[in-house]
PDB file of C-alpha atoms in Angstrom:
ATOM      1  CA  MET A 142      22.433   8.256   3.914  1.00  0.00           C
ATOM      2  CA  THR A 143      21.229   5.765   1.295  1.00  0.00           C
ATOM      3  CA  LEU A 144      21.008   6.947  -2.264  1.00  0.00           C
ATOM      4  CA  VAL A 145      17.596   6.491  -3.885  1.00  0.00           C
ATOM      5  CA  SER A 146      17.160   6.554  -7.627  1.00  0.00           C
ATOM      6  CA  ILE A 147      13.755   7.888  -8.697  1.00  0.00           C
ATOM      7  CA  THR A 148      12.709   6.805 -12.204  1.00  0.00           C
ATOM      8  CA  VAL A 149       9.842   7.788 -14.473  1.00  0.00           C
ATOM      9  CA  CYS A 150       9.033   6.772 -18.040  1.00  0.00           C
ATOM     10  CA  ALA A 151       6.765   8.583 -20.482  1.00  0.00           C
ATOM     11  CA  ARG A 152       5.508   8.557 -24.058  1.00  0.00           C
ATOM     12  CA  ASN A 153       3.656  11.436 -25.621  1.00  0.00           C
ATOM     13  CA  ALA A 154       3.178  13.161 -22.258  1.00  0.00           C
ATOM     14  CA  GLU A 155       4.625  16.628 -22.794  1.00  0.00           C
ATOM     15  CA  ASN A 156       1.873  18.303 -20.774  1.00  0.00           C
ATOM     16  CA  TRP A 157       2.767  16.282 -17.596  1.00  0.00           C
ATOM     17  CA  VAL A 158       6.599  16.435 -17.647  1.00  0.00           C
ATOM     18  CA  GLU A 159       7.077  19.736 -15.739  1.00  0.00           C
ATOM     19  CA  GLN A 160       4.738  18.964 -12.861  1.00  0.00           C
ATOM     20  CA  CYS A 161       5.890  15.381 -12.434  1.00  0.00           C
ATOM     21  CA  LEU A 162       9.608  16.151 -12.425  1.00  0.00           C
ATOM     22  CA  SER A 163       9.059  19.161 -10.197  1.00  0.00           C
ATOM     23  CA  SER A 164       7.397  16.925  -7.612  1.00  0.00           C
ATOM     24  CA  LEU A 165      10.376  14.625  -7.765  1.00  0.00           C
ATOM     25  CA  ILE A 166      13.050  17.259  -7.126  1.00  0.00           C
ATOM     26  CA  SER A 167      10.797  18.551  -4.262  1.00  0.00           C
ATOM     27  CA  GLN A 168      11.249  15.311  -2.321  1.00  0.00           C
ATOM     28  CA  ASP A 169      12.426  16.052   1.296  1.00  0.00           C
ATOM     29  CA  TYR A 170      14.701  12.980   1.292  1.00  0.00           C
ATOM     30  CA  ARG A 171      18.335  13.170   0.268  1.00  0.00           C
ATOM     31  CA  PRO A 172      20.384  11.954  -1.456  1.00  0.00           C
ATOM     32  CA  ILE A 173      18.373  11.192  -4.616  1.00  0.00           C
ATOM     33  CA  GLU A 174      18.967  10.994  -8.317  1.00  0.00           C
ATOM     34  CA  ILE A 175      16.260  11.274 -11.001  1.00  0.00           C
ATOM     35  CA  ILE A 176      16.191   9.249 -14.201  1.00  0.00           C
ATOM     36  CA  ALA A 177      13.653  10.143 -16.831  1.00  0.00           C
ATOM     37  CA  VAL A 178      13.090   7.907 -19.842  1.00  0.00           C
ATOM     38  CA  ASP A 179      11.366   9.041 -23.045  1.00  0.00           C
ATOM     39  CA  ASP A 180       9.845   5.961 -24.704  1.00  0.00           C
ATOM     40  CA  GLY A 181       9.883   7.073 -28.350  1.00  0.00           C
ATOM     41  CA  SER A 182       7.488  10.068 -28.038  1.00  0.00           C
ATOM     42  CA  SER A 183       6.292  11.791 -31.175  1.00  0.00           C
ATOM     43  CA  ASP A 184       5.513  15.046 -29.298  1.00  0.00           C
ATOM     44  CA  GLY A 185       7.766  17.342 -27.223  1.00  0.00           C
ATOM     45  CA  THR A 186       8.180  14.999 -24.227  1.00  0.00           C
ATOM     46  CA  LEU A 187      11.908  14.413 -24.706  1.00  0.00           C
ATOM     47  CA  GLU A 188      12.588  18.105 -25.331  1.00  0.00           C
ATOM     48  CA  LYS A 189      10.723  19.090 -22.206  1.00  0.00           C
ATOM     49  CA  MET A 190      12.676  16.534 -20.149  1.00  0.00           C
ATOM     50  CA  LEU A 191      15.953  17.893 -21.487  1.00  0.00           C
ATOM     51  CA  ASN A 192      14.902  21.459 -20.838  1.00  0.00           C
ATOM     52  CA  PHE A 193      13.901  20.576 -17.316  1.00  0.00           C
ATOM     53  CA  ARG A 194      17.209  18.891 -16.659  1.00  0.00           C
ATOM     54  CA  ASP A 195      19.164  21.862 -18.001  1.00  0.00           C
ATOM     55  CA  SER A 196      17.192  24.389 -15.980  1.00  0.00           C
ATOM     56  CA  LYS A 197      17.717  22.555 -12.689  1.00  0.00           C
ATOM     57  CA  LEU A 198      21.467  22.157 -12.740  1.00  0.00           C
ATOM     58  CA  ASP A 199      21.790  24.245  -9.594  1.00  0.00           C
ATOM     59  CA  HIS A 200      19.562  21.979  -7.459  1.00  0.00           C
ATOM     60  CA  ASN A 201      22.456  19.624  -6.619  1.00  0.00           C
ATOM     61  CA  ILE A 202      20.417  16.641  -7.820  1.00  0.00           C
ATOM     62  CA  GLU A 203      21.636  14.493 -10.677  1.00  0.00           C
ATOM     63  CA  ILE A 204      18.972  14.346 -13.369  1.00  0.00           C
ATOM     64  CA  SER A 205      19.494  11.981 -16.283  1.00  0.00           C
ATOM     65  CA  VAL A 206      17.376  11.785 -19.405  1.00  0.00           C
ATOM     66  CA  ILE A 207      17.332   8.711 -21.637  1.00  0.00           C
ATOM     67  CA  GLY A 208      15.780   8.691 -25.045  1.00  0.00           C
ATOM     68  CA  SER A 209      14.795   5.353 -26.581  1.00  0.00           C
ATOM     69  CA  GLU A 210      12.753   3.811 -29.343  1.00  0.00           C
ATOM     70  CA  PRO A 211       9.077   3.141 -28.503  1.00  0.00           C
ATOM     71  CA  LEU A 212       9.612  -0.141 -26.670  1.00  0.00           C
ATOM     72  CA  GLY A 213       6.956   0.017 -23.928  1.00  0.00           C
ATOM     73  CA  LEU A 214       6.816   0.881 -20.244  1.00  0.00           C
ATOM     74  CA  SER A 215       8.517  -2.291 -19.011  1.00  0.00           C
ATOM     75  CA  ALA A 216      11.446  -1.718 -21.320  1.00  0.00           C
ATOM     76  CA  GLY A 217      11.680   1.837 -20.214  1.00  0.00           C
ATOM     77  CA  ARG A 218      11.733   0.883 -16.542  1.00  0.00           C
ATOM     78  CA  GLN A 219      14.551  -1.589 -17.303  1.00  0.00           C
ATOM     79  CA  LEU A 220      16.630   1.123 -19.023  1.00  0.00           C
ATOM     80  CA  ALA A 221      16.210   3.312 -15.960  1.00  0.00           C
ATOM     81  CA  LEU A 222      17.049   0.428 -13.607  1.00  0.00           C
ATOM     82  CA  GLU A 223      20.249  -0.352 -15.443  1.00  0.00           C
ATOM     83  CA  SER A 224      21.319   3.318 -15.290  1.00  0.00           C
ATOM     84  CA  ALA A 225      20.428   3.697 -11.611  1.00  0.00           C
ATOM     85  CA  ASN A 226      23.136   4.087  -8.996  1.00  0.00           C
ATOM     86  CA  GLY A 227      20.988   3.976  -5.868  1.00  0.00           C
ATOM     87  CA  GLU A 228      20.624   1.092  -3.442  1.00  0.00           C
ATOM     88  CA  TRP A 229      16.892   1.607  -3.812  1.00  0.00           C
ATOM     89  CA  VAL A 230      15.130   2.320  -7.109  1.00  0.00           C
ATOM     90  CA  ALA A 231      11.776   4.066  -6.950  1.00  0.00           C
ATOM     91  CA  ILE A 232       9.272   4.071  -9.831  1.00  0.00           C
ATOM     92  CA  THR A 233       6.382   6.351 -10.535  1.00  0.00           C
ATOM     93  CA  ASP A 234       4.296   7.367 -13.563  1.00  0.00           C
ATOM     94  CA  ILE A 235       4.466  10.670 -15.567  1.00  0.00           C
ATOM     95  CA  ASP A 236       0.796  11.411 -14.675  1.00  0.00           C
ATOM     96  CA  CYS A 237       1.556  11.303 -10.942  1.00  0.00           C
ATOM     97  CA  ARG A 238       2.613  13.926  -8.402  1.00  0.00           C
ATOM     98  CA  PRO A 239       4.355  12.306  -5.435  1.00  0.00           C
ATOM     99  CA  HIS A 240       3.952  14.190  -2.162  1.00  0.00           C
ATOM    100  CA  PRO A 241       7.213  15.685  -0.823  1.00  0.00           C
ATOM    101  CA  ASN A 242       7.480  12.956   1.868  1.00  0.00           C
ATOM    102  CA  TRP A 243       6.898  10.039  -0.527  1.00  0.00           C
ATOM    103  CA  ILE A 244      10.497   8.709  -0.454  1.00  0.00           C
ATOM    104  CA  SER A 245      11.222   9.615   3.164  1.00  0.00           C
ATOM    105  CA  ALA A 246       8.043   7.884   4.356  1.00  0.00           C
ATOM    106  CA  MET A 247       9.005   4.674   2.601  1.00  0.00           C
ATOM    107  CA  MET A 248      12.554   4.834   3.876  1.00  0.00           C
ATOM    108  CA  SER A 249      11.257   5.353   7.388  1.00  0.00           C
ATOM    109  CA  ALA A 250       9.158   2.200   7.081  1.00  0.00           C
ATOM    110  CA  TYR A 251      12.253   0.126   6.381  1.00  0.00           C
ATOM    111  CA  ASP A 252      13.965  -1.303   9.465  1.00  0.00           C
ATOM    112  CA  LYS A 253      17.511  -2.271   8.611  1.00  0.00           C
ATOM    113  CA  ASP A 254      17.821  -4.291  11.794  1.00  0.00           C
ATOM    114  CA  THR A 255      14.918  -6.589  11.146  1.00  0.00           C
ATOM    115  CA  SER A 256      15.406 -10.201   9.917  1.00  0.00           C
ATOM    116  CA  GLU A 257      12.661  -9.593   7.387  1.00  0.00           C
ATOM    117  CA  ASN A 258      13.978  -9.617   3.818  1.00  0.00           C
ATOM    118  CA  VAL A 259      12.278  -6.430   2.629  1.00  0.00           C
ATOM    119  CA  VAL A 260      12.904  -6.066  -1.131  1.00  0.00           C
ATOM    120  CA  ALA A 261      10.194  -3.493  -1.976  1.00  0.00           C
ATOM    121  CA  ILE A 262       8.185  -0.831  -0.227  1.00  0.00           C
ATOM    122  CA  THR A 263       4.992   0.545  -1.712  1.00  0.00           C
ATOM    123  CA  GLY A 264       3.016   3.651  -0.858  1.00  0.00           C
ATOM    124  CA  ARG A 265      -0.555   4.778  -1.622  1.00  0.00           C
ATOM    125  CA  THR A 266      -1.814   6.228  -4.842  1.00  0.00           C
ATOM    126  CA  ILE A 267      -4.668   8.726  -4.602  1.00  0.00           C
ATOM    127  CA  PHE A 268      -6.646   9.283  -7.748  1.00  0.00           C
ATOM    128  CA  SER A 269      -8.135  12.752  -8.146  1.00  0.00           C
ATOM    129  CA  GLU A 270     -11.947  12.599  -8.313  1.00  0.00           C
ATOM    130  CA  GLY A 271     -12.095  14.922 -11.320  1.00  0.00           C
ATOM    131  CA  ASN A 272     -15.354  16.138 -12.830  1.00  0.00           C
ATOM    132  CA  THR A 273     -16.808  13.078 -14.531  1.00  0.00           C
ATOM    133  CA  ARG A 274     -18.655   9.961 -13.433  1.00  0.00           C
ATOM    134  CA  VAL A 275     -15.756   7.832 -14.691  1.00  0.00           C
ATOM    135  CA  SER A 276     -13.121   9.756 -12.722  1.00  0.00           C
ATOM    136  CA  LYS A 277     -15.230   9.540  -9.533  1.00  0.00           C
ATOM    137  CA  ILE A 278     -15.697   5.768 -10.046  1.00  0.00           C
ATOM    138  CA  ARG A 279     -12.003   5.252 -10.501  1.00  0.00           C
ATOM    139  CA  SER A 280     -11.065   7.418  -7.561  1.00  0.00           C
ATOM    140  CA  ARG A 281     -13.450   5.688  -5.089  1.00  0.00           C
ATOM    141  CA  THR A 282     -12.642   2.213  -6.357  1.00  0.00           C
ATOM    142  CA  ILE A 283      -8.941   2.736  -5.717  1.00  0.00           C
ATOM    143  CA  GLN A 284      -9.614   4.245  -2.318  1.00  0.00           C
ATOM    144  CA  ARG A 285     -11.627   1.197  -1.243  1.00  0.00           C
ATOM    145  CA  LYS A 286      -8.895  -1.080  -2.500  1.00  0.00           C
ATOM    146  CA  TYR A 287      -6.274   0.645  -0.405  1.00  0.00           C
ATOM    147  CA  GLU A 288      -8.449   0.637   2.731  1.00  0.00           C
ATOM    148  CA  GLN A 289      -8.304  -3.202   2.707  1.00  0.00           C
ATOM    149  CA  ARG A 290      -4.493  -3.353   2.495  1.00  0.00           C
ATOM    150  CA  LYS A 291      -2.385  -4.870   5.247  1.00  0.00           C
ATOM    151  CA  ARG A 292       1.298  -4.326   5.952  1.00  0.00           C
ATOM    152  CA  LEU A 293       2.494  -7.282   3.895  1.00  0.00           C
ATOM    153  CA  VAL A 294       1.288  -7.089   0.264  1.00  0.00           C
ATOM    154  CA  THR A 295       1.906  -8.818  -3.067  1.00  0.00           C
ATOM    155  CA  LEU A 296       1.951  -5.749  -5.320  1.00  0.00           C
ATOM    156  CA  ALA A 297       4.384  -2.865  -5.309  1.00  0.00           C
ATOM    157  CA  ASN A 298       2.274  -0.539  -7.390  1.00  0.00           C
ATOM    158  CA  GLY A 299       3.918   1.167 -10.371  1.00  0.00           C
ATOM    159  CA  PRO A 300       3.045   4.747  -9.428  1.00  0.00           C
ATOM    160  CA  CYS A 301       4.248   4.697  -5.882  1.00  0.00           C
ATOM    161  CA  SER A 302       6.911   2.070  -5.011  1.00  0.00           C
ATOM    162  CA  MET A 303      10.619   1.454  -4.578  1.00  0.00           C
ATOM    163  CA  PHE A 304      12.648  -1.700  -4.900  1.00  0.00           C
ATOM    164  CA  ARG A 305      16.030  -2.857  -3.582  1.00  0.00           C
ATOM    165  CA  ARG A 306      18.135  -2.615  -6.770  1.00  0.00           C
ATOM    166  CA  GLU A 307      20.164  -5.798  -6.212  1.00  0.00           C
ATOM    167  CA  ALA A 308      17.056  -7.867  -5.586  1.00  0.00           C
ATOM    168  CA  LEU A 309      15.393  -6.485  -8.688  1.00  0.00           C
ATOM    169  CA  LEU A 310      18.431  -7.230 -10.863  1.00  0.00           C
ATOM    170  CA  ALA A 311      18.681 -10.704  -9.335  1.00  0.00           C
ATOM    171  CA  ILE A 312      15.253 -11.658 -10.779  1.00  0.00           C
ATOM    172  CA  GLY A 313      16.111 -10.132 -14.141  1.00  0.00           C
ATOM    173  CA  GLY A 314      14.465  -6.784 -13.639  1.00  0.00           C
ATOM    174  CA  PHE A 315      11.688  -5.592 -15.953  1.00  0.00           C
ATOM    175  CA  ASN A 316      11.329  -7.810 -19.007  1.00  0.00           C
ATOM    176  CA  PRO A 317      10.948  -5.731 -22.165  1.00  0.00           C
ATOM    177  CA  CYS A 318       8.542  -8.405 -23.557  1.00  0.00           C
ATOM    178  CA  TRP A 319       5.959  -7.832 -20.833  1.00  0.00           C
ATOM    179  CA  TYR A 320       2.733  -6.242 -21.841  1.00  0.00           C
ATOM    180  CA  HIS A 321       1.674  -4.071 -18.878  1.00  0.00           C
ATOM    181  CA  ALA A 322       1.564  -5.314 -15.229  1.00  0.00           C
ATOM    182  CA  GLU A 323       5.314  -5.174 -15.025  1.00  0.00           C
ATOM    183  CA  ASP A 324       4.942  -4.066 -11.398  1.00  0.00           C
ATOM    184  CA  MET A 325       2.929  -7.111 -10.526  1.00  0.00           C
ATOM    185  CA  GLU A 326       5.211  -9.495 -12.371  1.00  0.00           C
ATOM    186  CA  VAL A 327       8.362  -8.296 -10.582  1.00  0.00           C
ATOM    187  CA  SER A 328       6.505  -8.186  -7.248  1.00  0.00           C
ATOM    188  CA  LEU A 329       5.480 -11.851  -7.497  1.00  0.00           C
ATOM    189  CA  LEU A 330       8.941 -12.909  -8.673  1.00  0.00           C
ATOM    190  CA  LEU A 331      10.496 -11.093  -5.696  1.00  0.00           C
ATOM    191  CA  ILE A 332       8.133 -12.925  -3.292  1.00  0.00           C
ATOM    192  CA  GLN A 333       8.966 -16.236  -4.972  1.00  0.00           C
ATOM    193  CA  SER A 334      12.618 -15.562  -4.344  1.00  0.00           C
ATOM    194  CA  GLY A 335      11.989 -15.067  -0.601  1.00  0.00           C
ATOM    195  CA  GLY A 336      11.469 -11.321  -0.398  1.00  0.00           C
ATOM    196  CA  SER A 337       8.801  -9.300   1.351  1.00  0.00           C
ATOM    197  CA  ILE A 338       6.892  -6.218   0.141  1.00  0.00           C
ATOM    198  CA  ILE A 339       5.606  -3.824   2.784  1.00  0.00           C
ATOM    199  CA  TYR A 340       2.922  -1.179   2.502  1.00  0.00           C
ATOM    200  CA  GLU A 341       3.358   2.356   3.960  1.00  0.00           C
ATOM    201  CA  SER A 342       0.079   4.284   3.888  1.00  0.00           C
ATOM    202  CA  THR A 343       1.709   7.670   4.521  1.00  0.00           C
ATOM    203  CA  ALA A 344       3.916   7.519   1.384  1.00  0.00           C
ATOM    204  CA  LEU A 345       1.382   9.336  -0.895  1.00  0.00           C
ATOM    205  CA  VAL A 346       1.344   9.862  -4.613  1.00  0.00           C
ATOM    206  CA  GLN A 347      -1.378  11.940  -6.299  1.00  0.00           C
ATOM    207  CA  HIS A 348      -2.563  10.622  -9.644  1.00  0.00           C
ATOM    208  CA  VAL A 349      -4.330  12.817 -12.183  1.00  0.00           C
ATOM    209  CA  ALA A 350      -7.992  12.083 -12.694  1.00  0.00           C
ATOM    210  CA  GLU A 351      -8.986   9.541 -15.322  1.00  0.00           C
ATOM    211  CA  GLU A 352     -11.673  11.677 -16.872  1.00  0.00           C
ATOM    212  CA  GLY A 353     -12.542  10.122 -20.244  1.00  0.00           C
ATOM    213  CA  LEU A 354     -14.663   6.958 -20.636  1.00  0.00           C
ATOM    214  CA  LEU A 355     -12.660   5.632 -23.568  1.00  0.00           C
ATOM    215  CA  LEU A 356      -9.394   6.084 -21.744  1.00  0.00           C
ATOM    216  CA  PHE A 357     -10.850   4.352 -18.688  1.00  0.00           C
ATOM    217  CA  LEU A 358     -12.101   1.451 -20.799  1.00  0.00           C
ATOM    218  CA  ARG A 359      -8.726   1.077 -22.619  1.00  0.00           C
ATOM    219  CA  LYS A 360      -6.887   0.885 -19.346  1.00  0.00           C
ATOM    220  CA  ARG A 361      -9.274  -1.693 -17.870  1.00  0.00           C
ATOM    221  CA  CYS A 362      -8.941  -3.756 -21.063  1.00  0.00           C
ATOM    222  CA  ARG A 363      -5.162  -3.533 -20.736  1.00  0.00           C
ATOM    223  CA  ASP A 364      -5.414  -4.660 -17.083  1.00  0.00           C
ATOM    224  CA  ALA A 365      -7.419  -7.726 -18.023  1.00  0.00           C
ATOM    225  CA  ARG A 366      -5.112  -8.597 -20.875  1.00  0.00           C
ATOM    226  CA  ALA A 367      -2.080  -8.498 -18.622  1.00  0.00           C
ATOM    227  CA  HIS A 368      -3.899 -10.285 -15.884  1.00  0.00           C
ATOM    228  CA  PHE A 369      -4.301 -13.279 -18.141  1.00  0.00           C
ATOM    229  CA  ARG A 370      -0.515 -13.528 -18.217  1.00  0.00           C
ATOM    230  CA  ILE A 371      -0.259 -13.169 -14.439  1.00  0.00           C
ATOM    231  CA  VAL A 372      -2.828 -15.874 -13.763  1.00  0.00           C
ATOM    232  CA  ARG A 373      -1.293 -18.194 -16.352  1.00  0.00           C
ATOM    233  CA  LYS A 374       2.163 -17.883 -14.783  1.00  0.00           C
ATOM    234  CA  PHE A 375       1.314 -17.701 -11.099  1.00  0.00           C
ATOM    235  CA  GLY A 376      -2.110 -19.326 -10.829  1.00  0.00           C
ATOM    236  CA  PHE A 377      -5.517 -18.020  -9.708  1.00  0.00           C
ATOM    237  CA  GLN A 378      -4.697 -18.231  -5.998  1.00  0.00           C
ATOM    238  CA  GLY A 379      -1.407 -16.370  -5.987  1.00  0.00           C
ATOM    239  CA  VAL A 380       2.231 -17.120  -5.588  1.00  0.00           C
ATOM    240  CA  LYS A 381       4.102 -19.377  -3.118  1.00  0.00           C
ATOM    241  CA  ASN A 382       7.017 -18.011  -1.159  1.00  0.00           C
ATOM    242  CA  PRO A 383       9.927 -20.302  -0.226  1.00  0.00           C
ATOM    243  CA  SER A 384       8.190 -21.283   3.069  1.00  0.00           C
ATOM    244  CA  GLY A 385       5.234 -22.615   1.068  1.00  0.00           C
ATOM    245  CA  SER A 386       2.720 -19.948   2.073  1.00  0.00           C
ATOM    246  CA  ILE A 387       0.494 -18.641  -0.709  1.00  0.00           C
ATOM    247  CA  MET A 388       0.432 -14.837  -1.184  1.00  0.00           C
ATOM    248  CA  LYS A 389      -2.752 -13.935  -3.079  1.00  0.00           C
ATOM    249  CA  HIS A 390      -2.253 -11.396  -5.840  1.00  0.00           C
ATOM    250  CA  ASP A 391      -4.733  -8.513  -6.006  1.00  0.00           C
ATOM    251  CA  PHE A 392      -4.100  -7.039  -9.446  1.00  0.00           C
ATOM    252  CA  VAL A 393      -7.720  -6.705 -10.567  1.00  0.00           C
ATOM    253  CA  SER A 394      -9.621  -7.385  -7.376  1.00  0.00           C
ATOM    254  CA  ASP A 395     -11.489  -4.107  -7.783  1.00  0.00           C
ATOM    255  CA  ALA A 396     -13.203  -5.600 -10.797  1.00  0.00           C
ATOM    256  CA  GLU A 397     -14.395  -8.953  -9.355  1.00  0.00           C
ATOM    257  CA  LYS A 398     -18.059  -7.847  -9.126  1.00  0.00           C
ATOM    258  CA  VAL A 399     -18.074  -5.843 -12.317  1.00  0.00           C
ATOM    259  CA  VAL A 400     -16.855  -8.670 -14.531  1.00  0.00           C
ATOM    260  CA  LEU A 401     -20.176 -10.565 -14.208  1.00  0.00           C
ATOM    261  CA  LEU A 402     -22.328  -7.689 -15.456  1.00  0.00           C
ATOM    262  CA  LEU A 403     -21.803  -8.289 -19.182  1.00  0.00           C
ATOM    263  CA  PRO A 404     -22.813 -12.029 -19.023  1.00  0.00           C
ATOM    264  CA  ILE A 405     -25.908 -11.111 -17.011  1.00  0.00           C
ATOM    265  CA  PHE A 406     -26.902  -8.429 -19.620  1.00  0.00           C
ATOM    266  CA  LEU A 407     -26.278 -10.807 -22.488  1.00  0.00           C
ATOM    267  CA  ILE A 408     -28.356 -13.526 -20.837  1.00  0.00           C
ATOM    268  CA  GLY A 409     -31.222 -11.081 -20.298  1.00  0.00           C
ATOM    269  CA  PHE A 410     -30.927  -9.758 -23.892  1.00  0.00           C
ATOM    270  CA  SER A 411     -30.936 -13.262 -25.287  1.00  0.00           C
ATOM    271  CA  MET A 412     -34.058 -14.183 -23.319  1.00  0.00           C
ATOM    272  CA  CYS A 413     -35.819 -11.065 -24.583  1.00  0.00           C
ATOM    273  CA  SER A 414     -34.882 -11.882 -28.192  1.00  0.00           C
ATOM    274  CA  LEU A 415     -36.000 -15.503 -27.939  1.00  0.00           C
ATOM    275  CA  GLY A 416     -39.209 -14.863 -25.930  1.00  0.00           C
ATOM    276  CA  LEU A 417     -40.510 -11.747 -27.752  1.00  0.00           C
ATOM    277  CA  VAL A 418     -39.072 -11.967 -31.239  1.00  0.00           C
ATOM    278  CA  VAL A 419     -37.717 -15.318 -32.360  1.00  0.00           C
ATOM    279  CA  ILE A 420     -40.156 -17.538 -30.408  1.00  0.00           C
ATOM    280  CA  PRO A 421     -43.194 -15.386 -29.578  1.00  0.00           C
ATOM    281  CA  ASN A 422     -44.510 -18.113 -27.363  1.00  0.00           C
ATOM    282  CA  PRO A 423     -43.873 -18.593 -24.452  1.00  0.00           C
ATOM    283  CA  TYR A 424     -43.933 -14.950 -23.457  1.00  0.00           C
ATOM    284  CA  TRP A 425     -42.582 -15.672 -20.016  1.00  0.00           C
ATOM    285  CA  LEU A 426     -39.118 -16.082 -21.452  1.00  0.00           C
ATOM    286  CA  GLY A 427     -39.068 -12.572 -22.886  1.00  0.00           C
ATOM    287  CA  ILE A 428     -40.688 -11.085 -19.758  1.00  0.00           C
ATOM    288  CA  THR A 429     -38.093 -12.770 -17.604  1.00  0.00           C
ATOM    289  CA  GLY A 430     -35.337 -11.329 -19.783  1.00  0.00           C
ATOM    290  CA  LEU A 431     -36.790  -7.865 -19.604  1.00  0.00           C
ATOM    291  CA  THR A 432     -37.063  -8.154 -15.822  1.00  0.00           C
ATOM    292  CA  LEU A 433     -33.462  -9.265 -15.572  1.00  0.00           C
ATOM    293  CA  ILE A 434     -32.310  -6.297 -17.669  1.00  0.00           C
ATOM    294  CA  PHE A 435     -34.504  -3.867 -15.641  1.00  0.00           C
ATOM    295  CA  VAL A 436     -33.090  -5.197 -12.352  1.00  0.00           C
ATOM    296  CA  LEU A 437     -29.560  -4.945 -13.744  1.00  0.00           C
ATOM    297  CA  PHE A 438     -29.943  -1.307 -14.784  1.00  0.00           C
ATOM    298  CA  SER A 439     -31.641  -0.408 -11.509  1.00  0.00           C
ATOM    299  CA  LEU A 440     -28.600  -1.634  -9.590  1.00  0.00           C
ATOM    300  CA  THR A 441     -25.848  -0.500 -11.881  1.00  0.00           C
ATOM    301  CA  LYS A 442     -25.026   1.917 -14.748  1.00  0.00           C
ATOM    302  CA  TRP A 443     -24.022   1.643 -18.401  1.00  0.00           C
ATOM    303  CA  THR A 444     -20.461   2.590 -17.346  1.00  0.00           C
ATOM    304  CA  HIS A 445     -20.118  -0.551 -15.287  1.00  0.00           C
ATOM    305  CA  ILE A 446     -21.490  -2.765 -18.072  1.00  0.00           C
ATOM    306  CA  LEU A 447     -18.994  -1.219 -20.575  1.00  0.00           C
ATOM    307  CA  TRP A 448     -16.318  -1.756 -17.941  1.00  0.00           C
ATOM    308  CA  SER A 449     -17.302  -5.427 -17.767  1.00  0.00           C
ATOM    309  CA  ALA A 450     -17.195  -5.664 -21.558  1.00  0.00           C
ATOM    310  CA  SER A 451     -13.682  -4.157 -21.660  1.00  0.00           C
ATOM    311  CA  LEU A 452     -12.498  -6.768 -19.125  1.00  0.00           C
ATOM    312  CA  TRP A 453     -13.912  -9.638 -21.240  1.00  0.00           C
ATOM    313  CA  TYR A 454     -12.362  -8.196 -24.380  1.00  0.00           C
ATOM    314  CA  GLY A 455      -8.995  -7.817 -22.617  1.00  0.00           C
ATOM    315  CA  GLY A 456      -9.252 -11.359 -21.440  1.00  0.00           C
ATOM    316  CA  ILE A 457      -9.794 -12.584 -25.040  1.00  0.00           C
ATOM    317  CA  LEU A 458      -6.757 -10.599 -26.145  1.00  0.00           C
ATOM    318  CA  GLY A 459      -4.788 -12.161 -23.312  1.00  0.00           C
ATOM    319  CA  LEU A 460      -5.868 -15.638 -24.454  1.00  0.00           C
ATOM    320  CA  CYS A 461      -4.675 -14.878 -27.984  1.00  0.00           C
ATOM    321  CA  ASP A 462      -1.373 -13.640 -26.592  1.00  0.00           C
ATOM    322  CA  ALA A 463      -0.953 -16.920 -24.734  1.00  0.00           C
ATOM    323  CA  ILE A 464      -1.865 -19.002 -27.829  1.00  0.00           C
ATOM    324  CA  PHE A 465       0.596 -17.210 -30.068  1.00  0.00           C
ATOM    325  CA  ARG A 466       3.243 -16.724 -27.308  1.00  0.00           C
ATOM    326  CA  ARG A 467       3.216 -13.000 -27.436  1.00  0.00           C
ATOM    327  CA  ARG A 468       3.714 -10.126 -24.979  1.00  0.00           C
ATOM    328  CA  GLY A 469       5.635 -11.970 -22.332  1.00  0.00           C
ATOM    329  CA  HIS A 470       3.937 -15.404 -22.498  1.00  0.00           C
TER     330      HIS A 470
END
């Protein structure tokens, strides 16, 4: 049987360590090894990782714990990759709970006898709906995104994927300079090198609900900021494989409609200000602006407009990163 190394990185996530690592040792596939990386936590994350390792010595699974300075997720994934012994290296997130068949389902999807150069296999992440409007929006958005996926994809998602170790090392692995989107970056580089990424819908990973609005907005801002780097390096359309075919990336496709909401709102607000306050005449300008805002709010919610604002702010940060050659640019 082929050894699979399962890796997870965390920072200040002490409340999630036990459940995540328990789901990893509960995988029905063997042989596996588990590599947990603490990315400079200031809470009890590292201690809980060590305690978990020491309490599971009789499970006949090698569990390694690596402590590092706070270098970021991409650097943490690289540390785990360099320590891995498996032919395949799986990655997940500390706030995820992979189903017991996660690894076995991905391994079953891989046909060793095919001529296809499969370098990564990705499963499906299911976001819990939680109890808030934000958590339900996130859950249903991700669900719709997965429903549109075909067998060949351009993204091996960070919470639910595994990579052929040699192929990942050949492209340089995870660059510690990258700000977020390390899964998309290595996926596109693997495709450029002639590899294929396949999607297996039965390889399930449960993600905790994204309950808070501020957390949701910070993550969407982070997505947009990293997407600026992806587009700058690989173009708007996607990436070309060696045969010349373009594989379209889908990193933030779930936000394509949302991103226009803030400009529409600002246009309506500006028309109101000009037509009703700054230039009292003509009134039609202000009335048109009020109508535009009314229609906007009748079709959407404040949450979506704030989501749009976070995307624009992230894009501005991404532009600054590019100008000053920061965060992987």
